């Protein structure tokens, strides 16, 4: 018998049994490793990854005793695996569906459909993003076995495209209302000083025309006039200083990091 005819001859039944046993043993080893990994992941709280391994070791290609254990563990892990339902809305209560959700920096949902999604137990950092509103981040602690955990996020009201432009004022932390306050004080003080000064000068000239000619003015006549003129001088000085400081505050260059206050829609 030639070598070619030997290769074409059917394998003996014993050889087929050996090959089948080897293939079954290789598959059984893979199933056993999947079951072992599932138990390790389950012990570490990685229930979603454990479910993937358990789905591998319940296949019909795995030995029956491995399938039996994996099926039991799969039921237990599924009961322990939490589920989360996310709701997003505006401040007015309008539901939003076009929301991208990431959990711990990884993509979790590209939109909201009201369906529950599984999530490993523990503390997670949710981030919600939608158009026309700032992103929202929220820490959430999910407990083992917790089903239909509601996570509710409220976005700032989106700005309509036809909203009026923002109104920008010149108020900054470095100026505030003080230029206007000092300007008001300066105007009031200067006005008071002018009124008192005019009245005091009128009284002074009256004294000069009267008792001043004879030199018989008494202290009771001179003292009120002198006080009025002194107060007028003080008021004029206060007014001038206040106006000067107000002008300096209003016209000085803005300091680094000054924040312009914005009112209206952005």
PDB file of C-alpha atoms in Angstrom:
ATOM      1  CA  UNK A   1       0.000   0.000   0.000  1.00  0.00           C
ATOM      2  CA  UNK A   2       1.389   3.337  -1.030  1.00  0.00           C
ATOM      3  CA  UNK A   3       1.704   6.384   1.303  1.00  0.00           C
ATOM      4  CA  UNK A   4      -1.028   8.174  -0.653  1.00  0.00           C
ATOM      5  CA  UNK A   5      -3.454   5.315  -0.268  1.00  0.00           C
ATOM      6  CA  UNK A   6      -2.721   5.155   3.457  1.00  0.00           C
ATOM      7  CA  UNK A   7      -3.592   8.865   3.845  1.00  0.00           C
ATOM      8  CA  UNK A   8      -6.840   8.336   1.928  1.00  0.00           C
ATOM      9  CA  UNK A   9      -7.903   5.369   4.008  1.00  0.00           C
ATOM     10  CA  UNK A  10     -10.580   6.043   6.688  1.00  0.00           C
ATOM     11  CA  UNK A  11      -9.335   6.466  10.225  1.00  0.00           C
ATOM     12  CA  UNK A  12      -9.889   3.559  12.566  1.00  0.00           C
ATOM     13  CA  UNK A  13     -12.718   3.964  15.057  1.00  0.00           C
ATOM     14  CA  UNK A  14     -10.268   4.094  17.983  1.00  0.00           C
ATOM     15  CA  UNK A  15      -8.456   7.072  16.440  1.00  0.00           C
ATOM     16  CA  UNK A  16     -11.713   8.913  15.955  1.00  0.00           C
ATOM     17  CA  UNK A  17     -12.583   8.370  19.612  1.00  0.00           C
ATOM     18  CA  UNK A  18      -9.185   9.728  20.709  1.00  0.00           C
ATOM     19  CA  UNK A  19      -9.485  12.853  18.538  1.00  0.00           C
ATOM     20  CA  UNK A  20     -13.017  13.496  19.776  1.00  0.00           C
ATOM     21  CA  UNK A  21     -11.899  13.149  23.390  1.00  0.00           C
ATOM     22  CA  UNK A  22      -9.029  15.572  22.821  1.00  0.00           C
ATOM     23  CA  UNK A  23     -11.332  18.169  21.246  1.00  0.00           C
ATOM     24  CA  UNK A  24     -13.847  17.749  24.075  1.00  0.00           C
ATOM     25  CA  UNK A  25     -11.083  18.102  26.658  1.00  0.00           C
ATOM     26  CA  UNK A  26      -9.834  21.312  25.017  1.00  0.00           C
ATOM     27  CA  UNK A  27     -13.365  22.764  25.018  1.00  0.00           C
ATOM     28  CA  UNK A  28     -13.919  21.674  28.596  1.00  0.00           C
ATOM     29  CA  UNK A  29     -10.729  23.403  29.680  1.00  0.00           C
ATOM     30  CA  UNK A  30     -11.852  26.678  28.071  1.00  0.00           C
ATOM     31  CA  UNK A  31     -15.252  26.382  29.750  1.00  0.00           C
ATOM     32  CA  UNK A  32     -13.622  25.729  33.120  1.00  0.00           C
ATOM     33  CA  UNK A  33     -11.399  28.782  32.715  1.00  0.00           C
ATOM     34  CA  UNK A  34     -14.449  30.937  31.866  1.00  0.00           C
ATOM     35  CA  UNK A  35     -16.238  29.650  34.967  1.00  0.00           C
ATOM     36  CA  UNK A  36     -13.187  30.418  37.115  1.00  0.00           C
ATOM     37  CA  UNK A  37     -12.849  33.938  35.703  1.00  0.00           C
ATOM     38  CA  UNK A  38     -16.560  34.544  36.315  1.00  0.00           C
ATOM     39  CA  UNK A  39     -16.188  33.657  39.982  1.00  0.00           C
ATOM     40  CA  UNK A  40     -13.171  35.970  40.361  1.00  0.00           C
ATOM     41  CA  UNK A  41     -14.991  38.860  38.658  1.00  0.00           C
ATOM     42  CA  UNK A  42     -18.090  38.271  40.755  1.00  0.00           C
ATOM     43  CA  UNK A  43     -16.038  38.409  43.950  1.00  0.00           C
ATOM     44  CA  UNK A  44     -14.561  41.744  42.828  1.00  0.00           C
ATOM     45  CA  UNK A  45     -17.961  43.313  42.136  1.00  0.00           C
ATOM     46  CA  UNK A  46     -17.476  43.207  38.339  1.00  0.00           C
ATOM     47  CA  UNK A  47     -20.852  41.642  37.744  1.00  0.00           C
ATOM     48  CA  UNK A  48     -21.263  42.707  34.119  1.00  0.00           C
ATOM     49  CA  UNK A  49     -17.937  41.148  33.115  1.00  0.00           C
ATOM     50  CA  UNK A  50     -18.828  38.039  35.166  1.00  0.00           C
ATOM     51  CA  UNK A  51     -22.060  37.683  33.171  1.00  0.00           C
ATOM     52  CA  UNK A  52     -20.075  37.637  29.915  1.00  0.00           C
ATOM     53  CA  UNK A  53     -17.904  34.769  31.178  1.00  0.00           C
ATOM     54  CA  UNK A  54     -20.930  32.853  32.436  1.00  0.00           C
ATOM     55  CA  UNK A  55     -22.615  33.139  29.050  1.00  0.00           C
ATOM     56  CA  UNK A  56     -19.537  31.445  27.596  1.00  0.00           C
ATOM     57  CA  UNK A  57     -19.564  28.495  29.994  1.00  0.00           C
ATOM     58  CA  UNK A  58     -23.280  27.657  29.615  1.00  0.00           C
ATOM     59  CA  UNK A  59     -22.850  26.809  25.935  1.00  0.00           C
ATOM     60  CA  UNK A  60     -23.781  23.275  24.825  1.00  0.00           C
ATOM     61  CA  UNK A  61     -20.164  22.690  23.867  1.00  0.00           C
ATOM     62  CA  UNK A  62     -19.179  22.794  27.547  1.00  0.00           C
ATOM     63  CA  UNK A  63     -19.301  19.729  29.819  1.00  0.00           C
ATOM     64  CA  UNK A  64     -22.636  19.176  31.511  1.00  0.00           C
ATOM     65  CA  UNK A  65     -21.365  19.671  35.066  1.00  0.00           C
ATOM     66  CA  UNK A  66     -19.739  23.001  34.064  1.00  0.00           C
ATOM     67  CA  UNK A  67     -22.935  24.164  32.349  1.00  0.00           C
ATOM     68  CA  UNK A  68     -24.964  23.267  35.422  1.00  0.00           C
ATOM     69  CA  UNK A  69     -22.780  25.330  37.795  1.00  0.00           C
ATOM     70  CA  UNK A  70     -22.509  28.275  35.385  1.00  0.00           C
ATOM     71  CA  UNK A  71     -26.275  28.371  34.856  1.00  0.00           C
ATOM     72  CA  UNK A  72     -26.829  28.533  38.619  1.00  0.00           C
ATOM     73  CA  UNK A  73     -24.218  31.277  39.039  1.00  0.00           C
ATOM     74  CA  UNK A  74     -25.684  33.171  36.098  1.00  0.00           C
ATOM     75  CA  UNK A  75     -29.083  33.310  37.837  1.00  0.00           C
ATOM     76  CA  UNK A  76     -27.464  34.536  41.055  1.00  0.00           C
ATOM     77  CA  UNK A  77     -25.364  37.221  39.335  1.00  0.00           C
ATOM     78  CA  UNK A  78     -28.321  38.432  37.288  1.00  0.00           C
ATOM     79  CA  UNK A  79     -30.309  38.878  40.509  1.00  0.00           C
ATOM     80  CA  UNK A  80     -27.431  40.860  42.068  1.00  0.00           C
ATOM     81  CA  UNK A  81     -26.728  43.035  39.016  1.00  0.00           C
ATOM     82  CA  UNK A  82     -28.245  46.528  39.505  1.00  0.00           C
ATOM     83  CA  UNK A  83     -30.129  48.357  36.759  1.00  0.00           C
ATOM     84  CA  UNK A  84     -30.374  52.111  36.266  1.00  0.00           C
ATOM     85  CA  UNK A  85     -32.984  54.261  34.516  1.00  0.00           C
ATOM     86  CA  UNK A  86     -31.899  57.792  33.561  1.00  0.00           C
ATOM     87  CA  UNK A  87     -34.325  60.670  33.109  1.00  0.00           C
ATOM     88  CA  UNK A  88     -33.231  64.080  31.818  1.00  0.00           C
ATOM     89  CA  UNK A  89     -35.442  67.162  31.724  1.00  0.00           C
ATOM     90  CA  UNK A  90     -35.435  70.937  31.632  1.00  0.00           C
ATOM     91  CA  UNK A  91     -36.246  73.105  34.630  1.00  0.00           C
ATOM     92  CA  UNK A  92     -39.768  73.411  33.258  1.00  0.00           C
ATOM     93  CA  UNK A  93     -40.172  69.629  33.379  1.00  0.00           C
ATOM     94  CA  UNK A  94     -39.843  68.886  29.663  1.00  0.00           C
ATOM     95  CA  UNK A  95     -38.223  65.478  29.007  1.00  0.00           C
ATOM     96  CA  UNK A  96     -35.024  65.341  26.963  1.00  0.00           C
ATOM     97  CA  UNK A  97     -33.959  62.288  24.949  1.00  0.00           C
ATOM     98  CA  UNK A  98     -30.967  63.563  22.957  1.00  0.00           C
ATOM     99  CA  UNK A  99     -28.615  63.163  25.907  1.00  0.00           C
ATOM    100  CA  UNK A 100     -25.220  61.484  25.842  1.00  0.00           C
ATOM    101  CA  UNK A 101     -24.305  59.699  29.069  1.00  0.00           C
ATOM    102  CA  UNK A 102     -20.843  58.609  30.174  1.00  0.00           C
ATOM    103  CA  UNK A 103     -20.093  56.672  33.357  1.00  0.00           C
ATOM    104  CA  UNK A 104     -16.626  56.929  34.889  1.00  0.00           C
ATOM    105  CA  UNK A 105     -15.377  58.395  31.599  1.00  0.00           C
ATOM    106  CA  UNK A 106     -16.684  55.558  29.414  1.00  0.00           C
ATOM    107  CA  UNK A 107     -19.606  55.813  26.984  1.00  0.00           C
ATOM    108  CA  UNK A 108     -22.764  54.377  28.518  1.00  0.00           C
ATOM    109  CA  UNK A 109     -25.690  55.683  26.416  1.00  0.00           C
ATOM    110  CA  UNK A 110     -25.957  57.812  23.272  1.00  0.00           C
ATOM    111  CA  UNK A 111     -29.585  58.699  24.016  1.00  0.00           C
ATOM    112  CA  UNK A 112     -32.352  58.123  26.522  1.00  0.00           C
ATOM    113  CA  UNK A 113     -35.214  55.750  25.733  1.00  0.00           C
ATOM    114  CA  UNK A 114     -36.595  55.110  29.215  1.00  0.00           C
ATOM    115  CA  UNK A 115     -35.200  51.563  29.372  1.00  0.00           C
ATOM    116  CA  UNK A 116     -33.181  50.249  32.305  1.00  0.00           C
ATOM    117  CA  UNK A 117     -29.505  49.436  31.744  1.00  0.00           C
ATOM    118  CA  UNK A 118     -27.276  47.221  33.905  1.00  0.00           C
ATOM    119  CA  UNK A 119     -24.395  48.723  35.860  1.00  0.00           C
ATOM    120  CA  UNK A 120     -21.891  47.285  38.306  1.00  0.00           C
ATOM    121  CA  UNK A 121     -22.582  48.104  41.967  1.00  0.00           C
ATOM    122  CA  UNK A 122     -20.513  50.826  43.627  1.00  0.00           C
ATOM    123  CA  UNK A 123     -19.875  54.561  43.283  1.00  0.00           C
ATOM    124  CA  UNK A 124     -19.925  55.970  39.764  1.00  0.00           C
ATOM    125  CA  UNK A 125     -19.496  59.401  38.169  1.00  0.00           C
ATOM    126  CA  UNK A 126     -22.243  60.171  35.653  1.00  0.00           C
ATOM    127  CA  UNK A 127     -21.808  62.922  33.062  1.00  0.00           C
ATOM    128  CA  UNK A 128     -24.754  64.108  30.971  1.00  0.00           C
ATOM    129  CA  UNK A 129     -24.338  66.165  27.788  1.00  0.00           C
ATOM    130  CA  UNK A 130     -26.937  67.742  25.537  1.00  0.00           C
ATOM    131  CA  UNK A 131     -27.017  70.568  23.021  1.00  0.00           C
ATOM    132  CA  UNK A 132     -27.553  74.199  24.096  1.00  0.00           C
ATOM    133  CA  UNK A 133     -27.002  73.517  27.804  1.00  0.00           C
ATOM    134  CA  UNK A 134     -23.959  73.038  30.043  1.00  0.00           C
ATOM    135  CA  UNK A 135     -22.983  69.460  30.843  1.00  0.00           C
ATOM    136  CA  UNK A 136     -24.023  68.080  34.224  1.00  0.00           C
ATOM    137  CA  UNK A 137     -21.953  65.725  36.382  1.00  0.00           C
ATOM    138  CA  UNK A 138     -23.442  63.744  39.239  1.00  0.00           C
ATOM    139  CA  UNK A 139     -22.028  61.070  41.577  1.00  0.00           C
ATOM    140  CA  UNK A 140     -24.281  58.034  41.999  1.00  0.00           C
ATOM    141  CA  UNK A 141     -23.893  55.106  44.392  1.00  0.00           C
ATOM    142  CA  UNK A 142     -25.557  51.961  43.010  1.00  0.00           C
ATOM    143  CA  UNK A 143     -26.249  49.151  45.466  1.00  0.00           C
ATOM    144  CA  UNK A 144     -25.952  45.448  44.687  1.00  0.00           C
ATOM    145  CA  UNK A 145     -29.313  43.959  43.772  1.00  0.00           C
ATOM    146  CA  UNK A 146     -30.910  47.405  43.278  1.00  0.00           C
ATOM    147  CA  UNK A 147     -33.274  47.332  40.326  1.00  0.00           C
ATOM    148  CA  UNK A 148     -34.653  50.277  38.304  1.00  0.00           C
ATOM    149  CA  UNK A 149     -32.559  52.827  40.195  1.00  0.00           C
ATOM    150  CA  UNK A 150     -33.794  56.244  39.023  1.00  0.00           C
ATOM    151  CA  UNK A 151     -31.180  58.868  38.163  1.00  0.00           C
ATOM    152  CA  UNK A 152     -32.824  62.231  37.468  1.00  0.00           C
ATOM    153  CA  UNK A 153     -30.850  65.122  35.956  1.00  0.00           C
ATOM    154  CA  UNK A 154     -32.105  68.661  35.319  1.00  0.00           C
ATOM    155  CA  UNK A 155     -30.487  70.824  32.638  1.00  0.00           C
ATOM    156  CA  UNK A 156     -30.537  74.594  32.491  1.00  0.00           C
ATOM    157  CA  UNK A 157     -33.174  75.799  30.050  1.00  0.00           C
ATOM    158  CA  UNK A 158     -31.762  75.794  26.500  1.00  0.00           C
ATOM    159  CA  UNK A 159     -31.606  79.269  24.930  1.00  0.00           C
ATOM    160  CA  UNK A 160     -33.841  79.720  21.842  1.00  0.00           C
ATOM    161  CA  UNK A 161     -31.985  80.595  18.665  1.00  0.00           C
ATOM    162  CA  UNK A 162     -33.961  83.865  18.351  1.00  0.00           C
ATOM    163  CA  UNK A 163     -33.117  85.020  21.897  1.00  0.00           C
ATOM    164  CA  UNK A 164     -31.994  88.667  22.188  1.00  0.00           C
ATOM    165  CA  UNK A 165     -28.239  89.276  22.474  1.00  0.00           C
ATOM    166  CA  UNK A 166     -26.715  89.514  25.886  1.00  0.00           C
ATOM    167  CA  UNK A 167     -26.385  92.904  27.513  1.00  0.00           C
ATOM    168  CA  UNK A 168     -22.891  93.545  28.774  1.00  0.00           C
ATOM    169  CA  UNK A 169     -22.237  96.092  31.524  1.00  0.00           C
ATOM    170  CA  UNK A 170     -18.926  97.586  32.536  1.00  0.00           C
ATOM    171  CA  UNK A 171     -19.186  96.616  36.195  1.00  0.00           C
ATOM    172  CA  UNK A 172     -16.206  94.616  37.389  1.00  0.00           C
ATOM    173  CA  UNK A 173     -15.011  93.311  40.752  1.00  0.00           C
ATOM    174  CA  UNK A 174     -12.307  96.048  40.738  1.00  0.00           C
ATOM    175  CA  UNK A 175     -14.820  98.926  40.414  1.00  0.00           C
ATOM    176  CA  UNK A 176     -18.251  97.859  41.469  1.00  0.00           C
ATOM    177  CA  UNK A 177     -20.633 100.710  42.400  1.00  0.00           C
ATOM    178  CA  UNK A 178     -18.006 102.857  44.129  1.00  0.00           C
ATOM    179  CA  UNK A 179     -17.354 105.305  41.260  1.00  0.00           C
ATOM    180  CA  UNK A 180     -21.039 106.160  41.156  1.00  0.00           C
ATOM    181  CA  UNK A 181     -21.377 106.376  44.936  1.00  0.00           C
ATOM    182  CA  UNK A 182     -18.397 108.704  45.271  1.00  0.00           C
ATOM    183  CA  UNK A 183     -19.587 110.804  42.343  1.00  0.00           C
ATOM    184  CA  UNK A 184     -22.947 111.251  44.053  1.00  0.00           C
ATOM    185  CA  UNK A 185     -21.287 112.202  47.341  1.00  0.00           C
ATOM    186  CA  UNK A 186     -19.017 114.657  45.533  1.00  0.00           C
ATOM    187  CA  UNK A 187     -21.875 116.387  43.730  1.00  0.00           C
ATOM    188  CA  UNK A 188     -23.942 116.649  46.921  1.00  0.00           C
ATOM    189  CA  UNK A 189     -21.013 117.973  48.969  1.00  0.00           C
ATOM    190  CA  UNK A 190     -20.004 120.481  46.312  1.00  0.00           C
ATOM    191  CA  UNK A 191     -23.580 121.734  46.014  1.00  0.00           C
ATOM    192  CA  UNK A 192     -23.902 122.110  49.776  1.00  0.00           C
ATOM    193  CA  UNK A 193     -20.574 123.949  49.974  1.00  0.00           C
ATOM    194  CA  UNK A 194     -21.603 126.329  47.197  1.00  0.00           C
ATOM    195  CA  UNK A 195     -24.930 127.164  48.856  1.00  0.00           C
ATOM    196  CA  UNK A 196     -23.331 127.708  52.263  1.00  0.00           C
ATOM    197  CA  UNK A 197     -20.482 129.702  50.745  1.00  0.00           C
ATOM    198  CA  UNK A 198     -22.810 132.069  48.888  1.00  0.00           C
ATOM    199  CA  UNK A 199     -24.915 132.584  52.004  1.00  0.00           C
ATOM    200  CA  UNK A 200     -21.870 133.071  54.211  1.00  0.00           C
ATOM    201  CA  UNK A 201     -20.344 135.634  51.872  1.00  0.00           C
ATOM    202  CA  UNK A 202     -23.642 137.518  51.762  1.00  0.00           C
ATOM    203  CA  UNK A 203     -23.761 137.635  55.567  1.00  0.00           C
ATOM    204  CA  UNK A 204     -20.108 138.683  55.694  1.00  0.00           C
ATOM    205  CA  UNK A 205     -20.690 141.623  53.359  1.00  0.00           C
ATOM    206  CA  UNK A 206     -23.762 142.559  55.398  1.00  0.00           C
ATOM    207  CA  UNK A 207     -21.644 142.749  58.548  1.00  0.00           C
ATOM    208  CA  UNK A 208     -19.068 144.859  56.755  1.00  0.00           C
ATOM    209  CA  UNK A 209     -21.739 147.300  55.627  1.00  0.00           C
ATOM    210  CA  UNK A 210     -23.238 147.463  59.132  1.00  0.00           C
ATOM    211  CA  UNK A 211     -21.290 147.046  62.315  1.00  0.00           C
ATOM    212  CA  UNK A 212     -18.063 146.490  60.420  1.00  0.00           C
ATOM    213  CA  UNK A 213     -17.772 150.212  59.633  1.00  0.00           C
ATOM    214  CA  UNK A 214     -17.850 151.190  63.312  1.00  0.00           C
ATOM    215  CA  UNK A 215     -15.934 148.141  64.511  1.00  0.00           C
ATOM    216  CA  UNK A 216     -18.741 147.300  66.933  1.00  0.00           C
ATOM    217  CA  UNK A 217     -19.532 143.761  65.662  1.00  0.00           C
ATOM    218  CA  UNK A 218     -20.126 141.335  68.507  1.00  0.00           C
ATOM    219  CA  UNK A 219     -18.984 137.711  68.653  1.00  0.00           C
ATOM    220  CA  UNK A 220     -22.611 136.570  68.441  1.00  0.00           C
ATOM    221  CA  UNK A 221     -22.856 138.341  65.068  1.00  0.00           C
ATOM    222  CA  UNK A 222     -19.521 137.190  63.678  1.00  0.00           C
ATOM    223  CA  UNK A 223     -19.487 133.564  64.910  1.00  0.00           C
ATOM    224  CA  UNK A 224     -22.428 132.218  62.786  1.00  0.00           C
ATOM    225  CA  UNK A 225     -20.990 133.767  59.658  1.00  0.00           C
ATOM    226  CA  UNK A 226     -17.551 132.353  60.352  1.00  0.00           C
ATOM    227  CA  UNK A 227     -18.995 128.854  61.038  1.00  0.00           C
ATOM    228  CA  UNK A 228     -21.016 128.932  57.819  1.00  0.00           C
ATOM    229  CA  UNK A 229     -17.971 129.860  55.754  1.00  0.00           C
ATOM    230  CA  UNK A 230     -15.873 127.149  57.451  1.00  0.00           C
ATOM    231  CA  UNK A 231     -18.492 124.453  56.754  1.00  0.00           C
ATOM    232  CA  UNK A 232     -18.743 125.647  53.170  1.00  0.00           C
ATOM    233  CA  UNK A 233     -14.975 125.267  52.732  1.00  0.00           C
ATOM    234  CA  UNK A 234     -15.033 121.721  54.198  1.00  0.00           C
ATOM    235  CA  UNK A 235     -17.967 120.687  51.984  1.00  0.00           C
ATOM    236  CA  UNK A 236     -16.237 122.020  48.879  1.00  0.00           C
ATOM    237  CA  UNK A 237     -13.041 120.125  49.728  1.00  0.00           C
ATOM    238  CA  UNK A 238     -14.993 116.879  50.352  1.00  0.00           C
ATOM    239  CA  UNK A 239     -16.861 117.319  47.096  1.00  0.00           C
ATOM    240  CA  UNK A 240     -13.681 117.937  45.110  1.00  0.00           C
ATOM    241  CA  UNK A 241     -11.880 114.928  46.606  1.00  0.00           C
ATOM    242  CA  UNK A 242     -14.888 112.619  46.090  1.00  0.00           C
ATOM    243  CA  UNK A 243     -15.254 113.643  42.476  1.00  0.00           C
ATOM    244  CA  UNK A 244     -11.535 113.187  41.863  1.00  0.00           C
ATOM    245  CA  UNK A 245     -11.507 109.668  43.365  1.00  0.00           C
ATOM    246  CA  UNK A 246     -14.672 108.727  41.457  1.00  0.00           C
ATOM    247  CA  UNK A 247     -13.105 109.847  38.214  1.00  0.00           C
ATOM    248  CA  UNK A 248      -9.928 107.877  38.927  1.00  0.00           C
ATOM    249  CA  UNK A 249     -11.888 104.705  39.710  1.00  0.00           C
ATOM    250  CA  UNK A 250     -14.018 105.060  36.588  1.00  0.00           C
ATOM    251  CA  UNK A 251     -11.155 105.788  34.208  1.00  0.00           C
ATOM    252  CA  UNK A 252      -8.336 103.612  35.563  1.00  0.00           C
ATOM    253  CA  UNK A 253      -7.296 100.568  33.447  1.00  0.00           C
ATOM    254  CA  UNK A 254      -9.007  97.294  34.321  1.00  0.00           C
ATOM    255  CA  UNK A 255      -6.866  94.972  36.460  1.00  0.00           C
ATOM    256  CA  UNK A 256      -5.845  91.561  35.165  1.00  0.00           C
ATOM    257  CA  UNK A 257      -8.569  88.983  35.560  1.00  0.00           C
ATOM    258  CA  UNK A 258     -11.402  91.534  35.741  1.00  0.00           C
ATOM    259  CA  UNK A 259     -14.728  89.844  35.049  1.00  0.00           C
ATOM    260  CA  UNK A 260     -17.328  91.645  32.988  1.00  0.00           C
ATOM    261  CA  UNK A 261     -20.844  91.049  34.266  1.00  0.00           C
ATOM    262  CA  UNK A 262     -23.246  89.807  31.595  1.00  0.00           C
ATOM    263  CA  UNK A 263     -27.002  90.051  31.834  1.00  0.00           C
ATOM    264  CA  UNK A 264     -29.620  88.637  29.511  1.00  0.00           C
ATOM    265  CA  UNK A 265     -29.382  85.590  27.283  1.00  0.00           C
ATOM    266  CA  UNK A 266     -26.030  84.159  26.388  1.00  0.00           C
TER     267      UNK A 266
END
